[in-house]
JSON list of C-alpha atoms in Angstrom, two decimals:
[
{"chain": "A", "resi": 1, "resn": "UNK", "atom": "CA", "xyz": [-43.91, -55.31, 8.08]},
{"chain": "A", "resi": 2, "resn": "UNK", "atom": "CA", "xyz": [-43.06, -51.73, 7.23]},
{"chain": "A", "resi": 3, "resn": "UNK", "atom": "CA", "xyz": [-45.97, -49.80, 5.80]},
{"chain": "A", "resi": 4, "resn": "UNK", "atom": "CA", "xyz": [-48.69, -52.00, 7.31]},
{"chain": "A", "resi": 5, "resn": "UNK", "atom": "CA", "xyz": [-51.45, -50.24, 9.15]},
{"chain": "A", "resi": 6, "resn": "UNK", "atom": "CA", "xyz": [-53.11, -51.04, 12.44]},
{"chain": "A", "resi": 7, "resn": "UNK", "atom": "CA", "xyz": [-56.22, -52.04, 10.47]},
{"chain": "A", "resi": 8, "resn": "UNK", "atom": "CA", "xyz": [-54.52, -55.36, 9.59]},
{"chain": "A", "resi": 9, "resn": "UNK", "atom": "CA", "xyz": [-55.59, -56.92, 12.89]},
{"chain": "A", "resi": 10, "resn": "UNK", "atom": "CA", "xyz": [-54.65, -60.53, 13.52]},
{"chain": "A", "resi": 11, "resn": "UNK", "atom": "CA", "xyz": [-55.77, -60.61, 17.14]},
{"chain": "A", "resi": 12, "resn": "UNK", "atom": "CA", "xyz": [-58.04, -58.22, 19.01]},
{"chain": "A", "resi": 13, "resn": "UNK", "atom": "CA", "xyz": [-57.14, -56.70, 22.37]},
{"chain": "A", "resi": 14, "resn": "UNK", "atom": "CA", "xyz": [-59.78, -58.89, 24.03]},
{"chain": "A", "resi": 15, "resn": "UNK", "atom": "CA", "xyz": [-58.33, -62.01, 22.39]},
{"chain": "A", "resi": 16, "resn": "UNK", "atom": "CA", "xyz": [-54.85, -60.98, 23.59]},
{"chain": "A", "resi": 17, "resn": "UNK", "atom": "CA", "xyz": [-56.20, -60.56, 27.11]},
{"chain": "A", "resi": 18, "resn": "UNK", "atom": "CA", "xyz": [-57.84, -64.00, 27.04]},
{"chain": "A", "resi": 19, "resn": "UNK", "atom": "CA", "xyz": [-54.61, -65.54, 25.74]},
{"chain": "A", "resi": 20, "resn": "UNK", "atom": "CA", "xyz": [-52.66, -63.92, 28.56]},
{"chain": "A", "resi": 21, "resn": "UNK", "atom": "CA", "xyz": [-55.22, -64.86, 31.19]},
{"chain": "A", "resi": 22, "resn": "UNK", "atom": "CA", "xyz": [-54.88, -68.48, 30.00]},
{"chain": "A", "resi": 23, "resn": "UNK", "atom": "CA", "xyz": [-51.16, -68.25, 30.70]},
{"chain": "A", "resi": 24, "resn": "UNK", "atom": "CA", "xyz": [-51.89, -66.70, 34.09]},
{"chain": "A", "resi": 25, "resn": "UNK", "atom": "CA", "xyz": [-54.27, -69.56, 34.97]},
{"chain": "A", "resi": 26, "resn": "UNK", "atom": "CA", "xyz": [-51.56, -72.08, 34.10]},
{"chain": "A", "resi": 27, "resn": "UNK", "atom": "CA", "xyz": [-48.88, -70.18, 36.02]},
{"chain": "A", "resi": 28, "resn": "UNK", "atom": "CA", "xyz": [-51.19, -70.14, 39.04]},
{"chain": "A", "resi": 29, "resn": "UNK", "atom": "CA", "xyz": [-51.45, -73.94, 38.84]},
{"chain": "A", "resi": 30, "resn": "UNK", "atom": "CA", "xyz": [-47.64, -74.06, 38.71]},
{"chain": "A", "resi": 31, "resn": "UNK", "atom": "CA", "xyz": [-47.45, -72.03, 41.91]},
{"chain": "A", "resi": 32, "resn": "UNK", "atom": "CA", "xyz": [-49.99, -74.37, 43.54]},
{"chain": "A", "resi": 33, "resn": "UNK", "atom": "CA", "xyz": [-47.93, -77.42, 42.49]},
{"chain": "A", "resi": 34, "resn": "UNK", "atom": "CA", "xyz": [-44.80, -76.23, 44.30]},
{"chain": "A", "resi": 35, "resn": "UNK", "atom": "CA", "xyz": [-44.17, -77.64, 47.75]},
{"chain": "A", "resi": 36, "resn": "UNK", "atom": "CA", "xyz": [-44.49, -74.76, 50.22]},
{"chain": "A", "resi": 37, "resn": "UNK", "atom": "CA", "xyz": [-40.99, -75.33, 51.60]},
{"chain": "A", "resi": 38, "resn": "UNK", "atom": "CA", "xyz": [-39.41, -75.22, 48.13]},
{"chain": "A", "resi": 39, "resn": "UNK", "atom": "CA", "xyz": [-41.27, -72.34, 46.46]},
{"chain": "A", "resi": 40, "resn": "UNK", "atom": "CA", "xyz": [-38.91, -69.62, 47.66]},
{"chain": "A", "resi": 41, "resn": "UNK", "atom": "CA", "xyz": [-35.77, -71.69, 48.23]},
{"chain": "A", "resi": 42, "resn": "UNK", "atom": "CA", "xyz": [-35.28, -74.39, 45.59]},
{"chain": "A", "resi": 43, "resn": "UNK", "atom": "CA", "xyz": [-33.11, -73.55, 42.61]},
{"chain": "A", "resi": 44, "resn": "UNK", "atom": "CA", "xyz": [-30.82, -75.19, 40.10]},
{"chain": "A", "resi": 45, "resn": "UNK", "atom": "CA", "xyz": [-27.62, -73.73, 38.74]},
{"chain": "A", "resi": 46, "resn": "UNK", "atom": "CA", "xyz": [-27.73, -69.98, 38.95]},
{"chain": "A", "resi": 47, "resn": "UNK", "atom": "CA", "xyz": [-31.50, -69.70, 38.39]},
{"chain": "A", "resi": 48, "resn": "UNK", "atom": "CA", "xyz": [-33.64, -67.94, 40.98]},
{"chain": "A", "resi": 49, "resn": "UNK", "atom": "CA", "xyz": [-36.25, -69.87, 42.99]},
{"chain": "A", "resi": 50, "resn": "UNK", "atom": "CA", "xyz": [-39.66, -70.10, 41.32]},
{"chain": "A", "resi": 51, "resn": "UNK", "atom": "CA", "xyz": [-41.21, -67.94, 44.05]},
{"chain": "A", "resi": 52, "resn": "UNK", "atom": "CA", "xyz": [-38.85, -65.11, 43.08]},
{"chain": "A", "resi": 53, "resn": "UNK", "atom": "CA", "xyz": [-39.72, -65.60, 39.41]},
{"chain": "A", "resi": 54, "resn": "UNK", "atom": "CA", "xyz": [-43.44, -65.53, 40.22]},
{"chain": "A", "resi": 55, "resn": "UNK", "atom": "CA", "xyz": [-42.96, -62.30, 42.18]},
{"chain": "A", "resi": 56, "resn": "UNK", "atom": "CA", "xyz": [-41.28, -60.76, 39.15]},
{"chain": "A", "resi": 57, "resn": "UNK", "atom": "CA", "xyz": [-44.20, -61.82, 36.93]},
{"chain": "A", "resi": 58, "resn": "UNK", "atom": "CA", "xyz": [-46.68, -60.50, 39.46]},
{"chain": "A", "resi": 59, "resn": "UNK", "atom": "CA", "xyz": [-44.77, -57.26, 39.86]},
{"chain": "A", "resi": 60, "resn": "UNK", "atom": "CA", "xyz": [-44.77, -56.59, 36.12]},
{"chain": "A", "resi": 61, "resn": "UNK", "atom": "CA", "xyz": [-48.29, -57.66, 35.13]},
{"chain": "A", "resi": 62, "resn": "UNK", "atom": "CA", "xyz": [-50.63, -54.99, 36.44]},
{"chain": "A", "resi": 63, "resn": "UNK", "atom": "CA", "xyz": [-47.99, -52.23, 36.29]},
{"chain": "A", "resi": 64, "resn": "UNK", "atom": "CA", "xyz": [-47.62, -53.00, 32.56]},
{"chain": "A", "resi": 65, "resn": "UNK", "atom": "CA", "xyz": [-51.39, -52.74, 31.98]},
{"chain": "A", "resi": 66, "resn": "UNK", "atom": "CA", "xyz": [-51.47, -49.51, 33.97]},
{"chain": "A", "resi": 67, "resn": "UNK", "atom": "CA", "xyz": [-48.45, -48.12, 32.15]},
{"chain": "A", "resi": 68, "resn": "UNK", "atom": "CA", "xyz": [-49.77, -48.86, 28.68]},
{"chain": "A", "resi": 69, "resn": "UNK", "atom": "CA", "xyz": [-53.11, -47.29, 29.62]},
{"chain": "A", "resi": 70, "resn": "UNK", "atom": "CA", "xyz": [-51.71, -44.17, 31.33]},
{"chain": "A", "resi": 71, "resn": "UNK", "atom": "CA", "xyz": [-47.98, -43.89, 30.46]},
{"chain": "A", "resi": 72, "resn": "UNK", "atom": "CA", "xyz": [-47.25, -44.03, 34.21]},
{"chain": "A", "resi": 73, "resn": "UNK", "atom": "CA", "xyz": [-44.65, -46.73, 34.88]},
{"chain": "A", "resi": 74, "resn": "UNK", "atom": "CA", "xyz": [-44.30, -47.92, 38.45]},
{"chain": "A", "resi": 75, "resn": "UNK", "atom": "CA", "xyz": [-42.55, -51.22, 39.11]},
{"chain": "A", "resi": 76, "resn": "UNK", "atom": "CA", "xyz": [-42.27, -52.03, 42.77]},
{"chain": "A", "resi": 77, "resn": "UNK", "atom": "CA", "xyz": [-40.62, -55.30, 43.77]},
{"chain": "A", "resi": 78, "resn": "UNK", "atom": "CA", "xyz": [-42.79, -57.35, 46.12]},
{"chain": "A", "resi": 79, "resn": "UNK", "atom": "CA", "xyz": [-41.81, -59.15, 49.26]},
{"chain": "A", "resi": 80, "resn": "UNK", "atom": "CA", "xyz": [-44.00, -62.19, 49.81]},
{"chain": "A", "resi": 81, "resn": "UNK", "atom": "CA", "xyz": [-42.79, -65.30, 51.57]},
{"chain": "A", "resi": 82, "resn": "UNK", "atom": "CA", "xyz": [-45.73, -67.72, 51.57]},
{"chain": "A", "resi": 83, "resn": "UNK", "atom": "CA", "xyz": [-47.53, -69.63, 48.86]},
{"chain": "A", "resi": 84, "resn": "UNK", "atom": "CA", "xyz": [-50.90, -68.60, 50.28]},
{"chain": "A", "resi": 85, "resn": "UNK", "atom": "CA", "xyz": [-50.07, -64.89, 50.09]},
{"chain": "A", "resi": 86, "resn": "UNK", "atom": "CA", "xyz": [-48.55, -65.26, 46.61]},
{"chain": "A", "resi": 87, "resn": "UNK", "atom": "CA", "xyz": [-51.70, -66.99, 45.35]},
{"chain": "A", "resi": 88, "resn": "UNK", "atom": "CA", "xyz": [-53.92, -64.37, 46.98]},
{"chain": "A", "resi": 89, "resn": "UNK", "atom": "CA", "xyz": [-51.98, -61.54, 45.34]},
{"chain": "A", "resi": 90, "resn": "UNK", "atom": "CA", "xyz": [-51.91, -63.42, 42.01]},
{"chain": "A", "resi": 91, "resn": "UNK", "atom": "CA", "xyz": [-55.70, -63.71, 42.10]},
{"chain": "A", "resi": 92, "resn": "UNK", "atom": "CA", "xyz": [-56.12, -60.03, 42.99]},
{"chain": "A", "resi": 93, "resn": "UNK", "atom": "CA", "xyz": [-53.86, -58.99, 40.11]},
{"chain": "A", "resi": 94, "resn": "UNK", "atom": "CA", "xyz": [-55.69, -61.29, 37.70]},
{"chain": "A", "resi": 95, "resn": "UNK", "atom": "CA", "xyz": [-59.00, -59.67, 38.59]},
{"chain": "A", "resi": 96, "resn": "UNK", "atom": "CA", "xyz": [-57.53, -56.18, 38.40]},
{"chain": "A", "resi": 97, "resn": "UNK", "atom": "CA", "xyz": [-56.01, -56.91, 34.97]},
{"chain": "A", "resi": 98, "resn": "UNK", "atom": "CA", "xyz": [-59.41, -58.10, 33.74]},
{"chain": "A", "resi": 99, "resn": "UNK", "atom": "CA", "xyz": [-61.12, -55.02, 35.18]},
{"chain": "A", "resi": 100, "resn": "UNK", "atom": "CA", "xyz": [-58.57, -52.47, 33.94]},
{"chain": "A", "resi": 101, "resn": "UNK", "atom": "CA", "xyz": [-57.87, -53.91, 30.47]},
{"chain": "A", "resi": 102, "resn": "UNK", "atom": "CA", "xyz": [-60.57, -51.71, 28.95]},
{"chain": "A", "resi": 103, "resn": "UNK", "atom": "CA", "xyz": [-58.61, -48.64, 30.09]},
{"chain": "A", "resi": 104, "resn": "UNK", "atom": "CA", "xyz": [-56.12, -49.30, 27.27]},
{"chain": "A", "resi": 105, "resn": "UNK", "atom": "CA", "xyz": [-57.27, -47.60, 24.08]},
{"chain": "A", "resi": 106, "resn": "UNK", "atom": "CA", "xyz": [-56.73, -49.50, 20.83]},
{"chain": "A", "resi": 107, "resn": "UNK", "atom": "CA", "xyz": [-54.32, -46.77, 19.67]},
{"chain": "A", "resi": 108, "resn": "UNK", "atom": "CA", "xyz": [-52.04, -47.32, 22.68]},
{"chain": "A", "resi": 109, "resn": "UNK", "atom": "CA", "xyz": [-51.18, -50.81, 21.44]},
{"chain": "A", "resi": 110, "resn": "UNK", "atom": "CA", "xyz": [-49.66, -49.19, 18.33]},
{"chain": "A", "resi": 111, "resn": "UNK", "atom": "CA", "xyz": [-47.81, -46.36, 20.11]},
{"chain": "A", "resi": 112, "resn": "UNK", "atom": "CA", "xyz": [-44.13, -46.74, 20.94]},
{"chain": "A", "resi": 113, "resn": "UNK", "atom": "CA", "xyz": [-43.40, -46.11, 24.59]},
{"chain": "A", "resi": 114, "resn": "UNK", "atom": "CA", "xyz": [-40.72, -46.87, 27.15]},
{"chain": "A", "resi": 115, "resn": "UNK", "atom": "CA", "xyz": [-41.84, -49.09, 30.01]},
{"chain": "A", "resi": 116, "resn": "UNK", "atom": "CA", "xyz": [-40.12, -48.84, 33.36]},
{"chain": "A", "resi": 117, "resn": "UNK", "atom": "CA", "xyz": [-37.37, -46.68, 31.83]},
{"chain": "A", "resi": 118, "resn": "UNK", "atom": "CA", "xyz": [-35.87, -49.57, 29.86]},
{"chain": "A", "resi": 119, "resn": "UNK", "atom": "CA", "xyz": [-38.18, -51.37, 27.40]},
{"chain": "A", "resi": 120, "resn": "UNK", "atom": "CA", "xyz": [-38.96, -49.25, 24.31]},
{"chain": "A", "resi": 121, "resn": "UNK", "atom": "CA", "xyz": [-41.46, -50.77, 21.90]},
{"chain": "A", "resi": 122, "resn": "UNK", "atom": "CA", "xyz": [-45.10, -50.51, 20.83]},
{"chain": "A", "resi": 123, "resn": "UNK", "atom": "CA", "xyz": [-47.75, -51.32, 23.42]},
{"chain": "A", "resi": 124, "resn": "UNK", "atom": "CA", "xyz": [-48.48, -54.67, 21.74]},
{"chain": "A", "resi": 125, "resn": "UNK", "atom": "CA", "xyz": [-44.77, -55.53, 22.00]},
{"chain": "A", "resi": 126, "resn": "UNK", "atom": "CA", "xyz": [-44.74, -54.67, 25.68]},
{"chain": "A", "resi": 127, "resn": "UNK", "atom": "CA", "xyz": [-47.69, -56.97, 26.29]},
{"chain": "A", "resi": 128, "resn": "UNK", "atom": "CA", "xyz": [-45.97, -59.77, 24.40]},
{"chain": "A", "resi": 129, "resn": "UNK", "atom": "CA", "xyz": [-42.83, -59.12, 26.46]},
{"chain": "A", "resi": 130, "resn": "UNK", "atom": "CA", "xyz": [-44.78, -59.67, 29.70]},
{"chain": "A", "resi": 131, "resn": "UNK", "atom": "CA", "xyz": [-46.39, -62.84, 28.31]},
{"chain": "A", "resi": 132, "resn": "UNK", "atom": "CA", "xyz": [-43.06, -64.15, 26.96]},
{"chain": "A", "resi": 133, "resn": "UNK", "atom": "CA", "xyz": [-41.39, -63.42, 30.29]},
{"chain": "A", "resi": 134, "resn": "UNK", "atom": "CA", "xyz": [-44.09, -65.40, 32.10]},
{"chain": "A", "resi": 135, "resn": "UNK", "atom": "CA", "xyz": [-43.78, -68.36, 29.71]},
{"chain": "A", "resi": 136, "resn": "UNK", "atom": "CA", "xyz": [-39.98, -68.32, 30.04]},
{"chain": "A", "resi": 137, "resn": "UNK", "atom": "CA", "xyz": [-40.04, -68.30, 33.83]},
{"chain": "A", "resi": 138, "resn": "UNK", "atom": "CA", "xyz": [-42.81, -70.88, 33.95]},
{"chain": "A", "resi": 139, "resn": "UNK", "atom": "CA", "xyz": [-40.54, -73.12, 31.87]},
{"chain": "A", "resi": 140, "resn": "UNK", "atom": "CA", "xyz": [-37.93, -72.83, 34.60]},
{"chain": "A", "resi": 141, "resn": "UNK", "atom": "CA", "xyz": [-40.63, -73.87, 37.07]},
{"chain": "A", "resi": 142, "resn": "UNK", "atom": "CA", "xyz": [-41.30, -77.02, 35.01]},
{"chain": "A", "resi": 143, "resn": "UNK", "atom": "CA", "xyz": [-37.62, -77.94, 35.29]},
{"chain": "A", "resi": 144, "resn": "UNK", "atom": "CA", "xyz": [-37.72, -77.41, 39.05]},
{"chain": "A", "resi": 145, "resn": "UNK", "atom": "CA", "xyz": [-40.87, -79.46, 39.59]},
{"chain": "A", "resi": 146, "resn": "UNK", "atom": "CA", "xyz": [-39.59, -82.34, 37.48]},
{"chain": "A", "resi": 147, "resn": "UNK", "atom": "CA", "xyz": [-36.23, -82.26, 39.31]},
{"chain": "A", "resi": 148, "resn": "UNK", "atom": "CA", "xyz": [-38.15, -82.52, 42.61]},
{"chain": "A", "resi": 149, "resn": "UNK", "atom": "CA", "xyz": [-40.22, -85.44, 41.29]},
{"chain": "A", "resi": 150, "resn": "UNK", "atom": "CA", "xyz": [-43.43, -83.38, 41.13]},
{"chain": "A", "resi": 151, "resn": "UNK", "atom": "CA", "xyz": [-45.62, -83.76, 38.03]},
{"chain": "A", "resi": 152, "resn": "UNK", "atom": "CA", "xyz": [-46.31, -80.25, 36.68]},
{"chain": "A", "resi": 153, "resn": "UNK", "atom": "CA", "xyz": [-49.62, -79.28, 35.11]},
{"chain": "A", "resi": 154, "resn": "UNK", "atom": "CA", "xyz": [-49.82, -79.85, 31.34]},
{"chain": "A", "resi": 155, "resn": "UNK", "atom": "CA", "xyz": [-48.32, -76.86, 29.54]},
{"chain": "A", "resi": 156, "resn": "UNK", "atom": "CA", "xyz": [-51.14, -76.77, 27.02]},
{"chain": "A", "resi": 157, "resn": "UNK", "atom": "CA", "xyz": [-54.01, -76.66, 29.53]},
{"chain": "A", "resi": 158, "resn": "UNK", "atom": "CA", "xyz": [-54.78, -72.99, 30.03]},
{"chain": "A", "resi": 159, "resn": "UNK", "atom": "CA", "xyz": [-58.42, -73.31, 31.08]}
]
């Protein structure tokens, strides 16, 4: 609300990180659930394959943390074509996010900035954008897995 100060904290940066990491653990299980031969090829309607969606998530995650911490915004699309390599890179990024999270000062979450030349909002909004984007694309993955007859992991299990 207008006029509220940053002192009215509902969630701490560490709680936000843990929330996001829970989503990342679940998304990793989604990647694991995909048949190797369908991860980068199966789609419905005009949606992209889940492998492409996962690459987008992966490509935004650590660059967003880095950008909020430093105001340097570098998004580089990734080219990965195997589940094994995608999972390896996902795990590396997850560790790097955990290690680099402390580089973001509390004040940066309240500052308005423009990420990747197109998303202008406070740092907390940018983090929620990345999380929302992951949840949205993971939802598409649930549709794909169910359409293929594969039982997806429970959406509420983020351990």
